Every structure is written in C-alpha cells, then in structure tokens.
Coordinates of N, CA and C in Angstrom, one line a residue:
M1 N -20.4 -51.2 -55.7 CA -19.0 -50.9 -56.0 C -18.3 -50.4 -54.7
N2 N -17.4 -51.1 -54.4 CA -16.5 -50.8 -53.3 C -15.3 -50.1 -53.8
R3 N -15.0 -49.0 -53.2 CA -13.8 -48.3 -53.6 C -12.8 -48.5 -52.5
T4 N -11.8 -49.0 -52.7 CA -10.7 -49.2 -51.7 C -9.6 -48.1 -51.8
D5 N -9.6 -47.4 -52.9 CA -8.7 -46.4 -53.1 C -9.2 -45.0 -52.7
R6 N -9.8 -44.9 -51.6 CA -10.3 -43.6 -51.1 C -9.1 -42.7 -50.9
R7 N -9.3 -41.5 -51.3 CA -8.3 -40.5 -51.1 C -8.4 -40.0 -49.7
T8 N -7.3 -39.9 -49.1 CA -7.2 -39.2 -47.8 C -6.9 -37.8 -48.0
P9 N -7.6 -36.9 -47.3 CA -7.3 -35.5 -47.5 C -5.9 -35.2 -47.0
T10 N -5.3 -34.3 -47.8 CA -3.9 -33.9 -47.3 C -4.1 -32.8 -46.3
P11 N -3.4 -32.9 -45.3 CA -3.5 -31.9 -44.2 C -2.9 -30.5 -44.7
R12 N -3.7 -29.5 -44.4 CA -3.2 -28.2 -44.8 C -2.3 -27.6 -43.7
P13 N -1.3 -26.9 -44.1 CA -0.3 -26.4 -43.1 C -1.1 -25.3 -42.2
P14 N -0.8 -25.3 -41.0 CA -1.5 -24.3 -40.1 C -1.2 -22.8 -40.6
R15 N -2.3 -22.1 -40.5 CA -2.1 -20.7 -41.0 C -1.9 -19.8 -39.8
G16 N -0.9 -19.0 -39.8 CA -0.6 -18.0 -38.7 C -1.2 -16.7 -39.0
F17 N -0.9 -15.7 -38.1 CA -1.4 -14.3 -38.3 C -0.4 -13.6 -39.2
T18 N -1.0 -12.7 -39.9 CA -0.1 -11.8 -40.8 C 0.4 -10.7 -40.0
L19 N 1.5 -10.1 -40.5 CA 2.1 -9.0 -39.8 C 1.2 -7.9 -39.6
L20 N 0.3 -7.6 -40.5 CA -0.7 -6.5 -40.4 C -1.6 -6.8 -39.3
E21 N -2.1 -8.0 -39.1 CA -3.1 -8.4 -38.1 C -2.4 -8.1 -36.7
L22 N -1.1 -8.6 -36.6 CA -0.4 -8.5 -35.4 C -0.2 -7.0 -35.0
L23 N 0.1 -6.2 -36.0 CA 0.3 -4.7 -35.8 C -1.0 -4.1 -35.3
V24 N -2.1 -4.5 -35.9 CA -3.5 -3.9 -35.5 C -3.7 -4.2 -34.0
V25 N -3.4 -5.5 -33.6 CA -3.7 -5.9 -32.3 C -2.8 -5.1 -31.3
L26 N -1.5 -4.9 -31.7 CA -0.6 -4.1 -30.8 C -1.0 -2.7 -30.7
V27 N -1.5 -2.1 -31.8 CA -2.0 -0.7 -31.6 C -3.2 -0.6 -30.7
I28 N -4.1 -1.6 -30.9 CA -5.3 -1.6 -30.0 C -4.9 -1.8 -28.5
L29 N -4.0 -2.7 -28.3 CA -3.5 -2.8 -26.9 C -2.8 -1.6 -26.4
G30 N -2.1 -1.0 -27.2 CA -1.4 0.3 -26.8 C -2.3 1.4 -26.4
L31 N -3.5 1.5 -27.2 CA -4.5 2.5 -26.9 C -5.2 2.2 -25.6
L32 N -5.5 0.9 -25.4 CA -6.2 0.6 -24.2 C -5.3 0.8 -23.0
I33 N -4.0 0.5 -23.1 CA -3.1 0.8 -21.9 C -2.9 2.2 -21.7
G34 N -2.9 3.0 -22.8 CA -2.7 4.4 -22.6 C -3.9 5.1 -22.0
Y35 N -5.1 4.5 -22.2 CA -6.3 5.1 -21.7 C -6.6 4.6 -20.2
V36 N -6.4 3.3 -20.0 CA -6.7 2.7 -18.7 C -5.5 2.9 -17.7
G37 N -4.3 2.9 -18.1 CA -3.1 2.9 -17.2 C -3.1 4.1 -16.3
P38 N -3.2 5.3 -16.8 CA -3.2 6.4 -15.8 C -4.3 6.4 -14.8
R39 N -5.5 5.9 -15.2 CA -6.6 5.9 -14.3 C -6.3 4.8 -13.2
Y40 N -5.7 3.7 -13.6 CA -5.4 2.6 -12.7 C -4.3 3.1 -11.7
F41 N -3.2 3.7 -12.2 CA -2.2 4.2 -11.2 C -2.6 5.3 -10.4
G42 N -3.6 6.1 -10.8 CA -4.2 7.1 -9.9 C -4.9 6.5 -8.8
Q43 N -5.6 5.4 -9.0 CA -6.3 4.6 -8.0 C -5.4 4.0 -7.0
V44 N -4.2 3.5 -7.5 CA -3.2 3.0 -6.6 C -2.7 3.9 -5.5
E45 N -2.4 5.2 -6.1 CA -2.0 6.2 -5.2 C -3.0 6.6 -4.1
K46 N -4.3 6.7 -4.6 CA -5.4 7.0 -3.6 C -5.5 5.9 -2.6
S47 N -5.3 4.6 -3.0 CA -5.4 3.5 -2.0 C -4.3 3.5 -1.0
E48 N -3.1 3.9 -1.5 CA -1.9 4.1 -0.6 C -2.2 5.1 0.5
V49 N -2.8 6.2 0.1 CA -3.1 7.4 1.0 C -4.1 6.9 2.0
K50 N -5.1 6.2 1.5 CA -6.2 5.7 2.4 C -5.7 4.7 3.4
A51 N -4.8 3.8 3.0 CA -4.1 2.8 3.9 C -3.3 3.5 4.9
T52 N -2.6 4.6 4.5 CA -1.8 5.3 5.5 C -2.7 5.9 6.5
Q53 N -3.8 6.5 6.1 CA -4.7 7.2 7.1 C -5.3 6.1 8.0
A54 N -5.6 5.0 7.5 CA -6.1 3.9 8.4 C -5.1 3.5 9.4
Q55 N -3.8 3.3 9.0 CA -2.8 2.9 9.9 C -2.5 3.9 10.9
I56 N -2.5 5.2 10.5 CA -2.3 6.3 11.5 C -3.5 6.3 12.5
N57 N -4.7 6.1 12.1 CA -5.8 6.1 13.1 C -5.7 4.9 14.0
A58 N -5.2 3.7 13.5 CA -5.0 2.5 14.4 C -3.9 2.8 15.4
L59 N -2.8 3.4 15.0 CA -1.8 3.8 15.9 C -2.2 4.8 16.9
A60 N -3.0 5.8 16.5 CA -3.5 6.8 17.4 C -4.4 6.2 18.5
K61 N -5.2 5.2 18.1 CA -6.0 4.5 19.2 C -5.1 3.8 20.1
A62 N -4.1 3.1 19.6 CA -3.2 2.4 20.5 C -2.4 3.4 21.4
L63 N -2.0 4.5 20.9 CA -1.4 5.6 21.7 C -2.3 6.1 22.8
D64 N -3.6 6.2 22.5 CA -4.7 6.7 23.5 C -4.8 5.6 24.6
H65 N -4.8 4.4 24.3 CA -4.8 3.3 25.3 C -3.6 3.4 26.2
Y66 N -2.5 3.6 25.6 CA -1.2 3.7 26.3 C -1.4 4.9 27.3
R67 N -1.9 6.1 26.9 CA -2.0 7.2 27.7 C -3.0 6.9 28.9
L68 N -4.1 6.2 28.6 CA -5.0 5.9 29.7 C -4.3 5.0 30.8
D69 N -3.4 4.1 30.4 CA -2.8 3.3 31.4 C -1.7 4.0 32.1
V70 N -0.8 4.6 31.3 CA 0.5 5.2 31.9 C 0.2 6.6 32.4
G71 N -0.7 7.4 31.8 CA -1.0 8.7 32.3 C -0.4 9.8 31.4
R72 N 0.3 9.4 30.3 CA 0.9 10.3 29.4 C 1.2 9.5 28.1
Y73 N 1.5 10.2 27.1 CA 1.9 9.5 25.8 C 3.4 9.2 25.9
P74 N 3.8 8.2 25.0 CA 5.2 7.9 25.1 C 6.0 9.1 24.6
T75 N 7.3 9.2 25.1 CA 8.1 10.3 24.7 C 8.6 10.0 23.2
T76 N 9.2 11.1 22.6 CA 9.7 10.9 21.3 C 10.8 9.8 21.3
E77 N 11.6 9.7 22.3 CA 12.7 8.8 22.4 C 12.1 7.4 22.5
Q78 N 11.1 7.2 23.3 CA 10.4 5.8 23.4 C 9.7 5.5 22.1
G79 N 9.1 6.4 21.5 CA 8.6 6.1 20.2 C 7.4 5.2 20.1
L80 N 7.1 4.7 18.9 CA 6.0 3.8 18.7 C 6.4 2.3 19.3
A81 N 7.7 2.2 19.5 CA 8.1 0.8 20.0 C 7.5 0.6 21.4
S82 N 7.2 1.6 22.1 CA 6.6 1.4 23.5 C 5.2 0.9 23.4
L83 N 4.6 0.8 22.3 CA 3.3 0.2 22.1 C 3.4 -1.3 22.1
T84 N 4.5 -1.9 21.9 CA 4.7 -3.4 21.9 C 5.6 -3.9 22.9
K85 N 6.6 -3.0 23.4 CA 7.5 -3.5 24.4 C 7.5 -2.5 25.6
R86 N 7.5 -3.0 26.8 CA 7.5 -2.2 28.0 C 8.7 -1.3 28.0
P87 N 8.5 0.0 28.1 CA 9.7 0.9 28.3 C 10.3 0.7 29.7
P88 N 11.5 1.0 29.8 CA 12.1 0.9 31.2 C 11.4 1.9 32.1
N89 N 11.3 1.5 33.3 CA 10.7 2.4 34.4 C 9.3 2.9 34.1
E90 N 8.5 2.0 33.6 CA 7.1 2.3 33.3 C 6.2 1.2 34.1
P91 N 6.0 1.4 35.4 CA 5.3 0.4 36.1 C 3.8 0.2 35.8
R92 N 3.2 1.3 35.2 CA 1.8 1.2 34.9 C 1.5 0.8 33.5
W93 N 2.5 0.4 32.7 CA 2.4 -0.1 31.4 C 1.6 -1.4 31.3
A94 N 0.5 -1.5 30.6 CA -0.3 -2.7 30.7 C -0.5 -3.3 29.2
G95 N 0.5 -3.1 28.4 CA 0.5 -3.5 27.0 C 0.7 -5.0 26.8
P96 N 1.0 -5.4 25.7 CA 1.2 -4.6 24.5 C -0.1 -4.0 23.9
Y97 N 0.1 -2.9 23.3 CA -1.1 -2.1 22.8 C -1.2 -2.4 21.3
L98 N -0.3 -3.0 20.7 CA -0.3 -3.6 19.3 C 0.2 -5.0 19.3
E99 N -0.4 -5.8 18.4 CA 0.0 -7.2 18.3 C 1.5 -7.3 17.8
K100 N 1.8 -6.5 16.8 CA 3.2 -6.5 16.2 C 3.7 -5.0 16.3
E101 N 5.0 -4.9 16.0 CA 5.5 -3.5 16.1 C 4.9 -2.7 14.9
A102 N 4.9 -1.4 15.1 CA 4.3 -0.5 14.1 C 4.9 -0.8 12.7
P103 N 4.0 -0.9 11.7 CA 4.5 -1.2 10.4 C 5.0 0.1 9.7
P104 N 5.7 0.0 8.7 CA 6.1 1.2 7.9 C 4.9 1.6 7.1
D105 N 5.0 2.9 6.6 CA 3.9 3.4 5.8 C 3.9 2.6 4.5
P106 N 2.9 2.7 3.6 CA 2.9 1.9 2.3 C 4.1 2.2 1.4
W107 N 4.9 3.2 1.6 CA 6.0 3.5 0.8 C 7.3 2.9 1.5
G108 N 7.1 2.2 2.5 CA 8.3 1.6 3.2 C 9.1 2.4 4.2
K109 N 8.5 3.6 4.5 CA 9.3 4.5 5.4 C 8.5 4.5 6.9
P110 N 9.3 4.6 7.9 CA 8.7 4.6 9.3 C 7.8 5.9 9.5
Y111 N 6.8 5.7 10.3 CA 6.0 6.9 10.6 C 6.8 7.8 11.6
V112 N 6.5 9.1 11.5 CA 7.1 10.1 12.3 C 6.3 10.3 13.5
Y113 N 6.9 10.1 14.7 CA 6.2 10.3 16.0 C 7.0 11.3 16.8
R114 N 6.3 12.3 17.3 CA 6.9 13.3 18.2 C 6.0 13.6 19.4
S115 N 6.6 13.5 20.6 CA 5.8 13.9 21.7 C 6.7 14.7 22.7
P116 N 6.3 15.9 23.0 CA 5.1 16.6 22.7 C 5.2 17.1 21.2
G117 N 4.0 17.2 20.6 CA 3.9 17.5 19.2 C 3.8 19.0 19.0
Q118 N 3.9 19.4 17.7 CA 3.8 20.8 17.3 C 2.4 21.2 17.2
R119 N 1.5 20.2 17.0 CA 0.0 20.4 16.8 C -0.9 19.9 17.9
G120 N -0.2 19.3 19.0 CA -1.1 18.7 20.0 C -0.1 18.0 21.0
D121 N -0.7 17.0 21.7 CA 0.0 16.2 22.6 C 1.1 15.4 21.9
Y122 N 0.8 15.0 20.7 CA 1.9 14.3 19.8 C 1.6 14.5 18.4
D123 N 2.6 14.3 17.6 CA 2.4 14.4 16.1 C 2.7 12.9 15.6
L124 N 1.8 12.4 14.8 CA 2.0 11.1 14.2 C 1.6 11.4 12.7
L125 N 2.7 11.2 11.8 CA 2.5 11.4 10.4 C 3.4 10.6 9.5
S126 N 3.0 10.6 8.2 CA 3.9 10.0 7.2 C 4.1 11.2 6.2
Y127 N 5.5 11.2 5.7 CA 5.7 12.2 4.8 C 5.3 11.9 3.4
G128 N 4.5 10.9 3.2 CA 4.0 10.5 1.9 C 5.0 9.8 1.0
K129 N 4.6 9.8 -0.3 CA 5.3 9.0 -1.3 C 6.8 9.5 -1.4
D130 N 7.1 10.8 -1.4 CA 8.5 11.2 -1.5 C 9.3 11.1 -0.3
G131 N 8.7 10.9 0.9 CA 9.4 10.8 2.1 C 10.0 12.2 2.6
Q132 N 9.6 13.3 2.1 CA 10.1 14.6 2.4 C 8.9 15.4 3.0
P133 N 9.2 16.3 4.0 CA 8.1 17.2 4.5 C 7.5 18.0 3.4
G134 N 6.2 18.2 3.5 CA 5.5 19.0 2.5 C 5.1 18.2 1.3
G135 N 4.9 18.8 0.2 CA 4.5 18.1 -1.0 C 3.0 18.2 -1.3
T136 N 2.6 17.7 -2.5 CA 1.2 17.7 -2.9 C 0.9 16.3 -3.4
G137 N -0.4 16.1 -3.6 CA -0.9 14.8 -4.0 C -0.4 13.7 -3.1
A138 N 0.1 12.6 -3.8 CA 0.6 11.4 -3.0 C 1.8 11.7 -2.2
A139 N 2.5 12.8 -2.6 CA 3.7 13.2 -1.9 C 3.5 14.1 -0.7
A140 N 2.2 14.4 -0.5 CA 1.8 15.3 0.7 C 2.0 14.6 2.0
D141 N 2.2 15.4 3.0 CA 2.3 14.7 4.4 C 0.9 14.2 4.8
I142 N 0.8 13.1 5.4 CA -0.5 12.5 5.9 C -0.5 12.5 7.3
T143 N -1.4 13.1 8.0 CA -1.5 13.1 9.4 C -2.9 12.9 9.9
R144 N -3.0 12.8 11.2 CA -4.4 12.5 11.8 C -5.2 13.8 11.9

C-alpha cells in the first residue's frame, strides 16, 4: 500500500520568552553588574595611578640624561618640552631625550614640572584624577 496523501506536519509558530523569564534574566544581570562593577572600576583607577607612576619615572630618567649632558635640569620655563626640542642657548644639549613630547597624565592633564623644586632639584607630579593639589585615593597627588 502506497499512501500518496501523506500529511505534512504543520509548522509551529516560534515560541518566544515570557515576560517573567525576561525579568528574571534582567534581575540576575543587575545583581552581577552590582557585584562586579565596583570591583572593576576600582581596578581601573589603580591602573591609572600605576600608569602615571610609570610615566613619571620615564620622564625622570629623561630629565636625568638631560642633566648629565647640560649640567643642570631644565628650568620651569623650559619645562618638559626641552626633552624633545633644543632650548635656545643650550650648546651642550644632546637630545632628544624623549621620542615624542611628554604625554598628558591618564586623566588628560599635563604633568607639573618645577625646577628648582620644593622637594629637591625638581618637582615632577600629577595632581591625580581631580586635577587639584592634595586629595585622597585616585585624586591624590602622584609624584616620584
């Protein structure tokens, strides 16, 4: 017996998620973000502080090379630009001491350079996240 009138299965309409299922997923995602978010952003601030310390150390080494060649650190007026461009009337300058001009700190603000410094031959620092002197945490001043 050959049956030629085979029934073709009727396609079922696609089933979606119920509102309750979507709400449960959203609550779970909210809990995960609430738990992981603060820890993640705390790590970002720590990495910005570490990056600032590394940049300050690299700039300090370039300043030391400058002093070895010229015999003194750049003046406050000459600033960190003297590490990439010859200052006027500096015959012993043998730079550039940096490949590119000094970058801003991770918060986009320029580093503060003073020579002579209040704590030594020069001061090189970042005012931190808030860009203001003093502060605590990520807003604290970062210096060498």
